[in-house]
């Protein structure tokens, strides 16, 4: 009996089926072989300038395709070899959990623990209703938290309702920090559509990613360009690409098109809610401010916008956050609203003097100040994002 209990505590593993794994690995090999066909040194056959330029451009596009094929092969290989580790739930807790939720009309099957890389432990289980009615998954998560004496919350990708059909649910440990965001925007005068766009992604494992993209110029065309950048980034991140890889692939996609006018910026703030830290990445993005009480730190990283060079070099900046910190992200139009030569100092004074704890109201207040600084003449699109961070 004791031996059985010890075995239950050990981690068990699960993988994709052999058939799926073989198919994925075969696809990966095919992509690798295809990538090799593009792997060649640049050797121009003609010397005249026009033809040389065209040959160089064609070679660069082939290198972009080669890189993307290799990246796809890498992701497929990782998916094929991925091992899901889980730990069976203790017998007594399992029985209590199943019985207690059954009394509430919820059937529970196969509860277990999922170890996380951050040291936390999620709970995975299958749930369905016994009488056909629908039950809020959040309410079930609250009950399970009490039964297991742990602070758990429904994972982002889990269904919101428990129905008669069995569904899989994951409950994550509640993060140590929470964030609230607020945005405010102004459109350039004579335009009806902003060239700026923003996105907030709440991912699994306690991560929140805020992005702002400023399209080249203003108006509908610039708005489409910046919206496309954010849409591509969201899809890349959801597909499992790393942040730097996603940036690189979006950059090379724009570089391959070769449009001189299409060079949007990309400003990213990636927050880890468990550790209370953030990583900032800027590809042509404007300054970001970290406000801690009345102290303000200016976070600037020099980098050109997307699509100018085949390879973009981004140096992430790491910051440890504290309860009550605010991160203020802005587009170029906000900074340019202030007097030239005094822009940085003026922004520092304004951000330092911002009061309140509501990110939306703070963003509105900062926008009104910027509009006042430029006399109400909006020469460029303005976007302000305020991120408030608090201990949970």
mmCIF file of C-alpha atoms in Angstrom:
data_model
loop_
_atom_site.group_PDB
_atom_site.id
_atom_site.type_symbol
_atom_site.label_atom_id
_atom_site.label_comp_id
_atom_site.label_asym_id
_atom_site.label_seq_id
_atom_site.Cartn_x
_atom_site.Cartn_y
_atom_site.Cartn_z
ATOM 1 C CA UNK A 1 0.000 0.000 0.000
ATOM 2 C CA UNK A 2 2.806 2.407 0.938
ATOM 3 C CA UNK A 3 4.676 1.521 -2.221
ATOM 4 C CA UNK A 4 1.608 2.277 -4.333
ATOM 5 C CA UNK A 5 1.230 5.694 -2.715
ATOM 6 C CA UNK A 6 4.871 6.479 -3.411
ATOM 7 C CA UNK A 7 4.408 5.529 -7.051
ATOM 8 C CA UNK A 8 1.362 7.801 -7.329
ATOM 9 C CA UNK A 9 3.484 10.759 -6.306
ATOM 10 C CA UNK A 10 5.942 10.208 -9.155
ATOM 11 C CA UNK A 11 5.600 12.194 -12.345
ATOM 12 C CA UNK A 12 4.049 10.411 -15.283
ATOM 13 C CA UNK A 13 4.354 11.431 -18.896
ATOM 14 C CA UNK A 14 2.258 11.529 -22.032
ATOM 15 C CA UNK A 15 3.255 12.138 -25.645
ATOM 16 C CA UNK A 16 1.558 12.561 -28.978
ATOM 17 C CA UNK A 17 0.790 9.280 -30.735
ATOM 18 C CA UNK A 18 3.535 7.504 -32.676
ATOM 19 C CA UNK A 19 1.682 8.144 -35.936
ATOM 20 C CA UNK A 20 1.435 11.893 -35.304
ATOM 21 C CA UNK A 21 5.035 12.051 -34.142
ATOM 22 C CA UNK A 22 6.311 10.303 -37.266
ATOM 23 C CA UNK A 23 4.270 12.592 -39.495
ATOM 24 C CA UNK A 24 5.520 15.728 -37.781
ATOM 25 C CA UNK A 25 9.134 14.564 -37.990
ATOM 26 C CA UNK A 26 8.689 13.703 -41.674
ATOM 27 C CA UNK A 27 7.262 17.155 -42.319
ATOM 28 C CA UNK A 28 10.188 18.676 -40.443
ATOM 29 C CA UNK A 29 12.681 16.726 -42.553
ATOM 30 C CA UNK A 30 10.936 17.888 -45.717
ATOM 31 C CA UNK A 31 11.132 21.527 -44.645
ATOM 32 C CA UNK A 32 14.827 21.113 -43.764
ATOM 33 C CA UNK A 33 15.592 19.617 -47.176
ATOM 34 C CA UNK A 34 13.646 22.374 -48.911
ATOM 35 C CA UNK A 35 15.545 24.980 -46.887
ATOM 36 C CA UNK A 36 18.875 23.474 -48.044
ATOM 37 C CA UNK A 37 17.915 24.190 -51.644
ATOM 38 C CA UNK A 38 17.956 27.912 -50.799
ATOM 39 C CA UNK A 39 21.283 27.699 -48.925
ATOM 40 C CA UNK A 40 23.843 29.120 -51.319
ATOM 41 C CA UNK A 41 26.341 31.959 -51.376
ATOM 42 C CA UNK A 42 25.584 35.111 -53.317
ATOM 43 C CA UNK A 43 27.354 34.881 -56.695
ATOM 44 C CA UNK A 44 26.158 37.417 -59.261
ATOM 45 C CA UNK A 45 26.353 36.389 -62.905
ATOM 46 C CA UNK A 46 26.073 39.903 -64.331
ATOM 47 C CA UNK A 47 27.970 43.074 -63.516
ATOM 48 C CA UNK A 48 25.587 45.850 -64.578
ATOM 49 C CA UNK A 49 24.106 47.667 -61.615
ATOM 50 C CA UNK A 50 20.410 47.048 -62.327
ATOM 51 C CA UNK A 51 20.763 43.311 -62.807
ATOM 52 C CA UNK A 52 23.128 43.032 -59.830
ATOM 53 C CA UNK A 53 20.566 44.726 -57.590
ATOM 54 C CA UNK A 54 17.799 42.384 -58.772
ATOM 55 C CA UNK A 55 19.977 39.313 -58.210
ATOM 56 C CA UNK A 56 20.902 40.524 -54.734
ATOM 57 C CA UNK A 57 17.263 41.101 -53.861
ATOM 58 C CA UNK A 58 16.292 37.653 -55.121
ATOM 59 C CA UNK A 59 19.071 36.047 -53.081
ATOM 60 C CA UNK A 60 17.980 37.912 -49.934
ATOM 61 C CA UNK A 61 14.390 36.741 -50.399
ATOM 62 C CA UNK A 62 15.597 33.174 -50.730
ATOM 63 C CA UNK A 63 17.489 33.490 -47.466
ATOM 64 C CA UNK A 64 14.317 34.734 -45.794
ATOM 65 C CA UNK A 65 12.405 31.717 -47.088
ATOM 66 C CA UNK A 66 15.210 29.422 -45.921
ATOM 67 C CA UNK A 67 15.078 30.882 -42.414
ATOM 68 C CA UNK A 68 11.306 30.507 -42.201
ATOM 69 C CA UNK A 69 11.431 26.900 -43.408
ATOM 70 C CA UNK A 70 14.069 26.039 -40.821
ATOM 71 C CA UNK A 71 12.014 27.703 -38.094
ATOM 72 C CA UNK A 72 8.930 25.712 -39.072
ATOM 73 C CA UNK A 73 10.960 22.502 -39.045
ATOM 74 C CA UNK A 74 12.223 23.368 -35.564
ATOM 75 C CA UNK A 75 8.706 23.964 -34.202
ATOM 76 C CA UNK A 76 7.414 20.706 -35.713
ATOM 77 C CA UNK A 77 10.306 18.769 -34.192
ATOM 78 C CA UNK A 78 9.678 20.317 -30.782
ATOM 79 C CA UNK A 79 5.962 19.476 -31.017
ATOM 80 C CA UNK A 80 6.733 15.880 -32.007
ATOM 81 C CA UNK A 81 9.144 15.408 -29.110
ATOM 82 C CA UNK A 82 7.152 17.347 -26.504
ATOM 83 C CA UNK A 83 6.457 15.385 -23.361
ATOM 84 C CA UNK A 84 3.611 16.354 -21.059
ATOM 85 C CA UNK A 85 4.496 15.601 -17.454
ATOM 86 C CA UNK A 86 1.706 15.153 -14.927
ATOM 87 C CA UNK A 87 1.345 13.883 -11.397
ATOM 88 C CA UNK A 88 -1.717 11.913 -10.238
ATOM 89 C CA UNK A 89 -3.710 13.594 -7.485
ATOM 90 C CA UNK A 90 -3.527 12.060 -4.013
ATOM 91 C CA UNK A 91 -6.257 9.451 -3.448
ATOM 92 C CA UNK A 92 -7.941 11.237 -0.520
ATOM 93 C CA UNK A 93 -8.015 14.659 -2.194
ATOM 94 C CA UNK A 94 -9.256 13.070 -5.392
ATOM 95 C CA UNK A 95 -12.182 11.400 -3.623
ATOM 96 C CA UNK A 96 -13.123 14.568 -1.728
ATOM 97 C CA UNK A 97 -12.978 16.615 -4.917
ATOM 98 C CA UNK A 98 -15.108 14.207 -6.952
ATOM 99 C CA UNK A 99 -17.700 13.785 -4.196
ATOM 100 C CA UNK A 100 -17.999 17.499 -3.355
ATOM 101 C CA UNK A 101 -18.490 18.584 -6.966
ATOM 102 C CA UNK A 102 -20.918 15.717 -7.616
ATOM 103 C CA UNK A 103 -23.115 17.211 -4.901
ATOM 104 C CA UNK A 104 -23.130 20.416 -6.966
ATOM 105 C CA UNK A 105 -24.127 18.530 -10.105
ATOM 106 C CA UNK A 106 -20.640 18.369 -11.657
ATOM 107 C CA UNK A 107 -18.918 15.155 -12.727
ATOM 108 C CA UNK A 108 -15.107 15.215 -12.322
ATOM 109 C CA UNK A 109 -12.759 12.785 -14.049
ATOM 110 C CA UNK A 110 -8.986 12.276 -14.043
ATOM 111 C CA UNK A 111 -7.843 15.142 -11.792
ATOM 112 C CA UNK A 112 -4.054 15.537 -11.783
ATOM 113 C CA UNK A 113 -1.271 18.080 -11.320
ATOM 114 C CA UNK A 114 0.747 19.717 -14.113
ATOM 115 C CA UNK A 115 4.197 20.986 -13.033
ATOM 116 C CA UNK A 116 5.155 24.348 -14.500
ATOM 117 C CA UNK A 117 8.619 25.665 -15.322
ATOM 118 C CA UNK A 118 8.120 28.613 -12.958
ATOM 119 C CA UNK A 119 7.814 26.245 -9.980
ATOM 120 C CA UNK A 120 4.025 26.496 -9.836
ATOM 121 C CA UNK A 121 1.650 23.575 -10.209
ATOM 122 C CA UNK A 122 -1.545 23.628 -12.252
ATOM 123 C CA UNK A 123 -4.542 21.311 -11.844
ATOM 124 C CA UNK A 124 -5.958 19.542 -14.904
ATOM 125 C CA UNK A 125 -9.266 17.674 -14.928
ATOM 126 C CA UNK A 126 -12.266 16.765 -17.073
ATOM 127 C CA UNK A 127 -15.668 18.134 -16.023
ATOM 128 C CA UNK A 128 -19.263 17.815 -17.208
ATOM 129 C CA UNK A 129 -22.679 18.467 -15.683
ATOM 130 C CA UNK A 130 -24.764 15.584 -14.341
ATOM 131 C CA UNK A 131 -28.201 17.031 -15.088
ATOM 132 C CA UNK A 132 -27.557 18.728 -18.406
ATOM 133 C CA UNK A 133 -27.518 22.278 -17.013
ATOM 134 C CA UNK A 134 -24.630 24.681 -17.605
ATOM 135 C CA UNK A 135 -22.375 25.736 -14.713
ATOM 136 C CA UNK A 136 -19.813 28.550 -14.679
ATOM 137 C CA UNK A 137 -16.265 27.172 -14.786
ATOM 138 C CA UNK A 138 -15.129 30.081 -12.600
ATOM 139 C CA UNK A 139 -17.534 28.975 -9.858
ATOM 140 C CA UNK A 140 -16.153 25.438 -10.071
ATOM 141 C CA UNK A 141 -12.613 26.842 -9.880
ATOM 142 C CA UNK A 142 -13.539 28.673 -6.654
ATOM 143 C CA UNK A 143 -14.917 25.457 -5.148
ATOM 144 C CA UNK A 144 -11.827 23.490 -6.135
ATOM 145 C CA UNK A 145 -9.606 26.201 -4.632
ATOM 146 C CA UNK A 146 -11.367 25.763 -1.274
ATOM 147 C CA UNK A 147 -11.255 21.964 -1.444
ATOM 148 C CA UNK A 148 -7.546 21.857 -2.286
ATOM 149 C CA UNK A 149 -6.658 24.842 -0.089
ATOM 150 C CA UNK A 150 -4.936 26.577 -2.995
ATOM 151 C CA UNK A 151 -5.535 29.816 -4.895
ATOM 152 C CA UNK A 152 -6.521 28.633 -8.367
ATOM 153 C CA UNK A 153 -8.018 30.385 -11.371
ATOM 154 C CA UNK A 154 -9.342 29.208 -14.702
ATOM 155 C CA UNK A 155 -6.659 29.130 -17.398
ATOM 156 C CA UNK A 156 -7.169 31.470 -20.344
ATOM 157 C CA UNK A 157 -7.648 28.686 -22.911
ATOM 158 C CA UNK A 158 -10.111 26.665 -20.816
ATOM 159 C CA UNK A 159 -13.867 26.736 -21.599
ATOM 160 C CA UNK A 160 -15.907 29.261 -19.626
ATOM 161 C CA UNK A 161 -18.880 26.941 -19.065
ATOM 162 C CA UNK A 162 -19.194 23.353 -17.887
ATOM 163 C CA UNK A 163 -21.736 21.517 -20.052
ATOM 164 C CA UNK A 164 -23.150 18.009 -20.378
ATOM 165 C CA UNK A 165 -20.366 17.065 -22.802
ATOM 166 C CA UNK A 166 -17.079 16.331 -20.954
ATOM 167 C CA UNK A 167 -14.428 18.997 -21.513
ATOM 168 C CA UNK A 168 -10.859 19.444 -20.311
ATOM 169 C CA UNK A 169 -10.070 22.282 -17.907
ATOM 170 C CA UNK A 170 -6.807 23.645 -16.511
ATOM 171 C CA UNK A 171 -6.668 25.665 -13.300
ATOM 172 C CA UNK A 172 -3.522 27.710 -12.803
ATOM 173 C CA UNK A 173 -2.065 28.980 -9.548
ATOM 174 C CA UNK A 174 -3.086 32.586 -9.039
ATOM 175 C CA UNK A 175 -0.246 34.931 -9.935
ATOM 176 C CA UNK A 176 1.463 37.136 -7.364
ATOM 177 C CA UNK A 177 0.617 40.261 -9.388
ATOM 178 C CA UNK A 178 -2.320 41.594 -11.375
ATOM 179 C CA UNK A 179 -2.343 44.226 -14.106
ATOM 180 C CA UNK A 180 -4.911 46.669 -15.427
ATOM 181 C CA UNK A 181 -4.483 48.559 -18.693
ATOM 182 C CA UNK A 182 -5.932 51.762 -20.086
ATOM 183 C CA UNK A 183 -5.520 53.421 -23.481
ATOM 184 C CA UNK A 184 -6.261 56.792 -24.991
ATOM 185 C CA UNK A 185 -5.831 57.893 -28.614
ATOM 186 C CA UNK A 186 -6.082 60.934 -30.865
ATOM 187 C CA UNK A 187 -6.151 60.895 -34.664
ATOM 188 C CA UNK A 188 -4.047 63.262 -36.734
ATOM 189 C CA UNK A 189 -6.012 66.285 -37.900
ATOM 190 C CA UNK A 190 -7.433 65.914 -41.428
ATOM 191 C CA UNK A 191 -7.481 62.108 -40.975
ATOM 192 C CA UNK A 192 -10.373 59.916 -39.847
ATOM 193 C CA UNK A 193 -8.417 56.730 -39.086
ATOM 194 C CA UNK A 194 -5.421 56.387 -36.769
ATOM 195 C CA UNK A 195 -2.190 54.917 -38.094
ATOM 196 C CA UNK A 196 -1.475 53.561 -34.587
ATOM 197 C CA UNK A 197 -2.848 50.311 -33.202
ATOM 198 C CA UNK A 198 -2.431 48.447 -29.939
ATOM 199 C CA UNK A 199 -3.029 44.953 -28.616
ATOM 200 C CA UNK A 200 -3.207 43.264 -25.200
ATOM 201 C CA UNK A 201 -2.620 39.501 -25.068
ATOM 202 C CA UNK A 202 -3.345 37.534 -21.905
ATOM 203 C CA UNK A 203 -1.477 34.264 -22.348
ATOM 204 C CA UNK A 204 -1.174 31.088 -20.320
ATOM 205 C CA UNK A 205 1.169 30.787 -17.355
ATOM 206 C CA UNK A 206 0.632 34.297 -16.027
ATOM 207 C CA UNK A 207 1.865 36.461 -18.882
ATOM 208 C CA UNK A 208 0.377 39.669 -20.241
ATOM 209 C CA UNK A 209 1.823 41.213 -23.397
ATOM 210 C CA UNK A 210 1.030 44.778 -24.454
ATOM 211 C CA UNK A 211 2.018 45.935 -27.953
ATOM 212 C CA UNK A 212 1.791 49.252 -29.794
ATOM 213 C CA UNK A 213 2.547 49.639 -33.501
ATOM 214 C CA UNK A 214 2.861 52.970 -35.281
ATOM 215 C CA UNK A 215 2.336 52.714 -39.040
ATOM 216 C CA UNK A 216 4.433 54.811 -41.414
ATOM 217 C CA UNK A 217 2.655 58.125 -41.966
ATOM 218 C CA UNK A 218 -1.001 58.349 -41.023
ATOM 219 C CA UNK A 219 -4.475 57.454 -42.228
ATOM 220 C CA UNK A 220 -5.988 54.207 -43.456
ATOM 221 C CA UNK A 221 -2.857 52.815 -45.133
ATOM 222 C CA UNK A 222 -0.737 53.340 -42.010
ATOM 223 C CA UNK A 223 -3.513 51.877 -39.870
ATOM 224 C CA UNK A 224 -3.675 48.748 -42.026
ATOM 225 C CA UNK A 225 0.095 48.325 -41.823
ATOM 226 C CA UNK A 226 0.261 48.584 -38.028
ATOM 227 C CA UNK A 227 -2.821 46.384 -37.617
ATOM 228 C CA UNK A 228 -1.230 43.718 -39.822
ATOM 229 C CA UNK A 229 1.952 43.779 -37.730
ATOM 230 C CA UNK A 230 0.012 43.217 -34.504
ATOM 231 C CA UNK A 231 -2.153 40.536 -36.104
ATOM 232 C CA UNK A 232 0.942 38.651 -37.295
ATOM 233 C CA UNK A 233 2.588 38.970 -33.885
ATOM 234 C CA UNK A 234 -0.514 37.636 -32.122
ATOM 235 C CA UNK A 235 -0.718 34.643 -34.465
ATOM 236 C CA UNK A 236 2.997 33.889 -34.097
ATOM 237 C CA UNK A 237 2.887 34.014 -30.305
ATOM 238 C CA UNK A 238 -0.279 31.903 -30.141
ATOM 239 C CA UNK A 239 1.368 29.328 -32.443
ATOM 240 C CA UNK A 240 4.227 28.903 -29.979
ATOM 241 C CA UNK A 241 6.950 31.084 -31.487
ATOM 242 C CA UNK A 242 9.284 32.813 -29.052
ATOM 243 C CA UNK A 243 9.052 36.606 -28.811
ATOM 244 C CA UNK A 244 12.337 37.312 -30.616
ATOM 245 C CA UNK A 245 11.602 34.728 -33.318
ATOM 246 C CA UNK A 246 8.149 36.233 -33.905
ATOM 247 C CA UNK A 247 9.647 39.719 -34.252
ATOM 248 C CA UNK A 248 12.288 38.434 -36.653
ATOM 249 C CA UNK A 249 9.740 36.653 -38.850
ATOM 250 C CA UNK A 250 7.434 39.677 -39.035
ATOM 251 C CA UNK A 251 10.418 41.868 -39.872
ATOM 252 C CA UNK A 252 11.648 39.602 -42.659
ATOM 253 C CA UNK A 253 8.132 39.324 -44.079
ATOM 254 C CA UNK A 254 8.017 43.123 -44.431
ATOM 255 C CA UNK A 255 11.589 43.228 -45.738
ATOM 256 C CA UNK A 256 10.746 40.671 -48.426
ATOM 257 C CA UNK A 257 7.884 42.832 -49.732
ATOM 258 C CA UNK A 258 10.379 45.644 -50.257
ATOM 259 C CA UNK A 259 7.982 48.572 -49.874
ATOM 260 C CA UNK A 260 9.865 51.776 -49.032
ATOM 261 C CA UNK A 261 6.864 53.345 -47.334
ATOM 262 C CA UNK A 262 5.888 50.371 -45.146
ATOM 263 C CA UNK A 263 8.085 50.430 -42.034
ATOM 264 C CA UNK A 264 5.874 50.274 -38.929
ATOM 265 C CA UNK A 265 7.300 50.385 -35.435
ATOM 266 C CA UNK A 266 6.719 47.741 -32.780
ATOM 267 C CA UNK A 267 6.784 48.438 -29.049
ATOM 268 C CA UNK A 268 6.356 45.435 -26.713
ATOM 269 C CA UNK A 269 5.983 45.122 -22.940
ATOM 270 C CA UNK A 270 5.890 41.478 -21.813
ATOM 271 C CA UNK A 271 4.928 41.060 -18.130
ATOM 272 C CA UNK A 272 5.469 37.960 -15.969
ATOM 273 C CA UNK A 273 2.758 38.082 -13.296
ATOM 274 C CA UNK A 274 4.325 35.332 -11.180
ATOM 275 C CA UNK A 275 7.764 36.910 -10.891
ATOM 276 C CA UNK A 276 6.595 40.513 -11.011
ATOM 277 C CA UNK A 277 8.950 41.449 -13.854
ATOM 278 C CA UNK A 278 8.739 42.708 -17.406
ATOM 279 C CA UNK A 279 10.748 42.661 -20.608
ATOM 280 C CA UNK A 280 10.658 45.590 -23.012
ATOM 281 C CA UNK A 281 11.469 45.256 -26.700
ATOM 282 C CA UNK A 282 11.418 48.151 -29.143
ATOM 283 C CA UNK A 283 11.710 48.065 -32.920
ATOM 284 C CA UNK A 284 11.595 51.763 -33.664
ATOM 285 C CA UNK A 285 9.200 52.313 -30.755
ATOM 286 C CA UNK A 286 9.081 55.519 -28.727
ATOM 287 C CA UNK A 287 10.168 55.926 -25.114
ATOM 288 C CA UNK A 288 8.510 53.990 -22.268
ATOM 289 C CA UNK A 289 8.296 55.318 -18.714
ATOM 290 C CA UNK A 290 8.361 53.337 -15.480
ATOM 291 C CA UNK A 291 6.585 55.378 -12.805
ATOM 292 C CA UNK A 292 7.139 54.400 -9.182
ATOM 293 C CA UNK A 293 5.367 56.902 -6.934
ATOM 294 C CA UNK A 294 6.803 60.267 -8.088
ATOM 295 C CA UNK A 295 10.038 58.733 -9.380
ATOM 296 C CA UNK A 296 10.128 58.136 -13.120
ATOM 297 C CA UNK A 297 12.628 56.093 -15.125
ATOM 298 C CA UNK A 298 12.916 56.633 -18.849
ATOM 299 C CA UNK A 299 13.415 53.433 -20.848
ATOM 300 C CA UNK A 300 14.815 54.095 -24.317
ATOM 301 C CA UNK A 301 16.349 51.621 -26.757
ATOM 302 C CA UNK A 302 17.662 52.721 -30.128
ATOM 303 C CA UNK A 303 16.378 50.608 -33.019
ATOM 304 C CA UNK A 304 15.073 51.184 -36.530
ATOM 305 C CA UNK A 305 11.493 50.270 -37.549
ATOM 306 C CA UNK A 306 10.477 46.961 -39.106
ATOM 307 C CA UNK A 307 11.354 45.924 -42.651
ATOM 308 C CA UNK A 308 14.397 48.159 -43.221
ATOM 309 C CA UNK A 309 17.015 45.429 -42.807
ATOM 310 C CA UNK A 310 16.743 41.695 -43.333
ATOM 311 C CA UNK A 311 17.779 41.017 -39.721
ATOM 312 C CA UNK A 312 16.570 43.101 -36.813
ATOM 313 C CA UNK A 313 18.633 43.280 -33.637
ATOM 314 C CA UNK A 314 16.514 43.772 -30.532
ATOM 315 C CA UNK A 315 18.056 44.005 -27.078
ATOM 316 C CA UNK A 316 15.411 43.301 -24.409
ATOM 317 C CA UNK A 317 15.452 45.370 -21.238
ATOM 318 C CA UNK A 318 14.451 43.569 -18.022
ATOM 319 C CA UNK A 319 12.804 45.357 -15.108
ATOM 320 C CA UNK A 320 11.668 44.119 -11.699
ATOM 321 C CA UNK A 321 8.266 45.563 -10.804
ATOM 322 C CA UNK A 322 6.800 46.565 -7.461
ATOM 323 C CA UNK A 323 3.300 46.964 -6.094
ATOM 324 C CA UNK A 324 1.787 50.184 -7.464
ATOM 325 C CA UNK A 325 4.165 50.611 -10.433
ATOM 326 C CA UNK A 326 2.907 52.063 -13.703
ATOM 327 C CA UNK A 327 4.358 51.502 -17.172
ATOM 328 C CA UNK A 328 3.482 54.221 -19.684
ATOM 329 C CA UNK A 329 3.869 53.372 -23.378
ATOM 330 C CA UNK A 330 3.428 56.066 -26.034
ATOM 331 C CA UNK A 331 3.695 56.483 -29.796
ATOM 332 C CA UNK A 332 5.920 59.132 -31.417
ATOM 333 C CA UNK A 333 3.060 61.581 -31.815
ATOM 334 C CA UNK A 334 2.804 62.006 -28.035
ATOM 335 C CA UNK A 335 6.492 62.844 -27.582
ATOM 336 C CA UNK A 336 6.522 65.140 -30.626
ATOM 337 C CA UNK A 337 3.633 67.151 -29.177
ATOM 338 C CA UNK A 338 6.026 68.801 -26.740
ATOM 339 C CA UNK A 339 8.531 71.542 -27.558
ATOM 340 C CA UNK A 340 11.570 70.348 -29.489
ATOM 341 C CA UNK A 341 14.699 70.140 -27.383
ATOM 342 C CA UNK A 342 12.647 69.860 -24.211
ATOM 343 C CA UNK A 343 10.582 66.803 -25.118
ATOM 344 C CA UNK A 344 12.268 64.327 -22.775
ATOM 345 C CA UNK A 345 12.339 66.657 -19.771
ATOM 346 C CA UNK A 346 8.752 67.758 -20.383
ATOM 347 C CA UNK A 347 7.523 64.164 -20.600
ATOM 348 C CA UNK A 348 9.388 63.225 -17.418
ATOM 349 C CA UNK A 349 7.769 66.122 -15.528
ATOM 350 C CA UNK A 350 4.308 65.278 -16.834
ATOM 351 C CA UNK A 351 4.551 61.567 -16.034
ATOM 352 C CA UNK A 352 5.996 62.284 -12.600
ATOM 353 C CA UNK A 353 3.037 64.529 -11.824
ATOM 354 C CA UNK A 354 0.365 62.072 -12.959
ATOM 355 C CA UNK A 355 -1.975 61.221 -10.089
ATOM 356 C CA UNK A 356 -4.495 58.454 -9.562
ATOM 357 C CA UNK A 357 -4.572 54.677 -9.801
ATOM 358 C CA UNK A 358 -6.937 54.155 -12.734
ATOM 359 C CA UNK A 359 -4.860 53.411 -15.877
ATOM 360 C CA UNK A 360 -7.647 54.568 -18.226
ATOM 361 C CA UNK A 361 -8.034 57.911 -16.462
ATOM 362 C CA UNK A 362 -4.254 58.395 -16.354
ATOM 363 C CA UNK A 363 -4.008 57.752 -20.095
ATOM 364 C CA UNK A 364 -6.790 60.287 -20.755
ATOM 365 C CA UNK A 365 -5.100 62.850 -18.518
ATOM 366 C CA UNK A 366 -1.737 62.424 -20.269
ATOM 367 C CA UNK A 367 -3.407 62.772 -23.684
ATOM 368 C CA UNK A 368 -5.111 66.025 -22.648
ATOM 369 C CA UNK A 369 -1.749 67.409 -21.491
ATOM 370 C CA UNK A 370 -0.105 66.420 -24.794
ATOM 371 C CA UNK A 371 -2.942 68.069 -26.754
ATOM 372 C CA UNK A 372 -2.510 71.205 -24.692
ATOM 373 C CA UNK A 373 1.256 71.206 -25.317
ATOM 374 C CA UNK A 374 0.749 71.247 -29.101
ATOM 375 C CA UNK A 375 -2.039 73.818 -28.948
ATOM 376 C CA UNK A 376 -4.630 71.315 -30.087
ATOM 377 C CA UNK A 377 -2.906 70.871 -33.457
ATOM 378 C CA UNK A 378 -2.518 67.106 -33.823
ATOM 379 C CA UNK A 379 0.342 66.712 -36.306
ATOM 380 C CA UNK A 380 0.664 62.960 -35.807
ATOM 381 C CA UNK A 381 -1.438 60.130 -34.402
ATOM 382 C CA UNK A 382 -1.176 59.783 -30.623
ATOM 383 C CA UNK A 383 -1.557 56.573 -28.641
ATOM 384 C CA UNK A 384 -0.977 56.207 -24.898
ATOM 385 C CA UNK A 385 -1.085 52.943 -22.967
ATOM 386 C CA UNK A 386 -0.879 52.836 -19.169
ATOM 387 C CA UNK A 387 -0.247 49.536 -17.382
ATOM 388 C CA UNK A 388 -0.844 49.404 -13.630
ATOM 389 C CA UNK A 389 0.806 46.629 -11.605
ATOM 390 C CA UNK A 390 -0.349 45.529 -8.143
ATOM 391 C CA UNK A 391 0.318 42.633 -5.820
ATOM 392 C CA UNK A 392 -2.599 40.197 -5.823
#
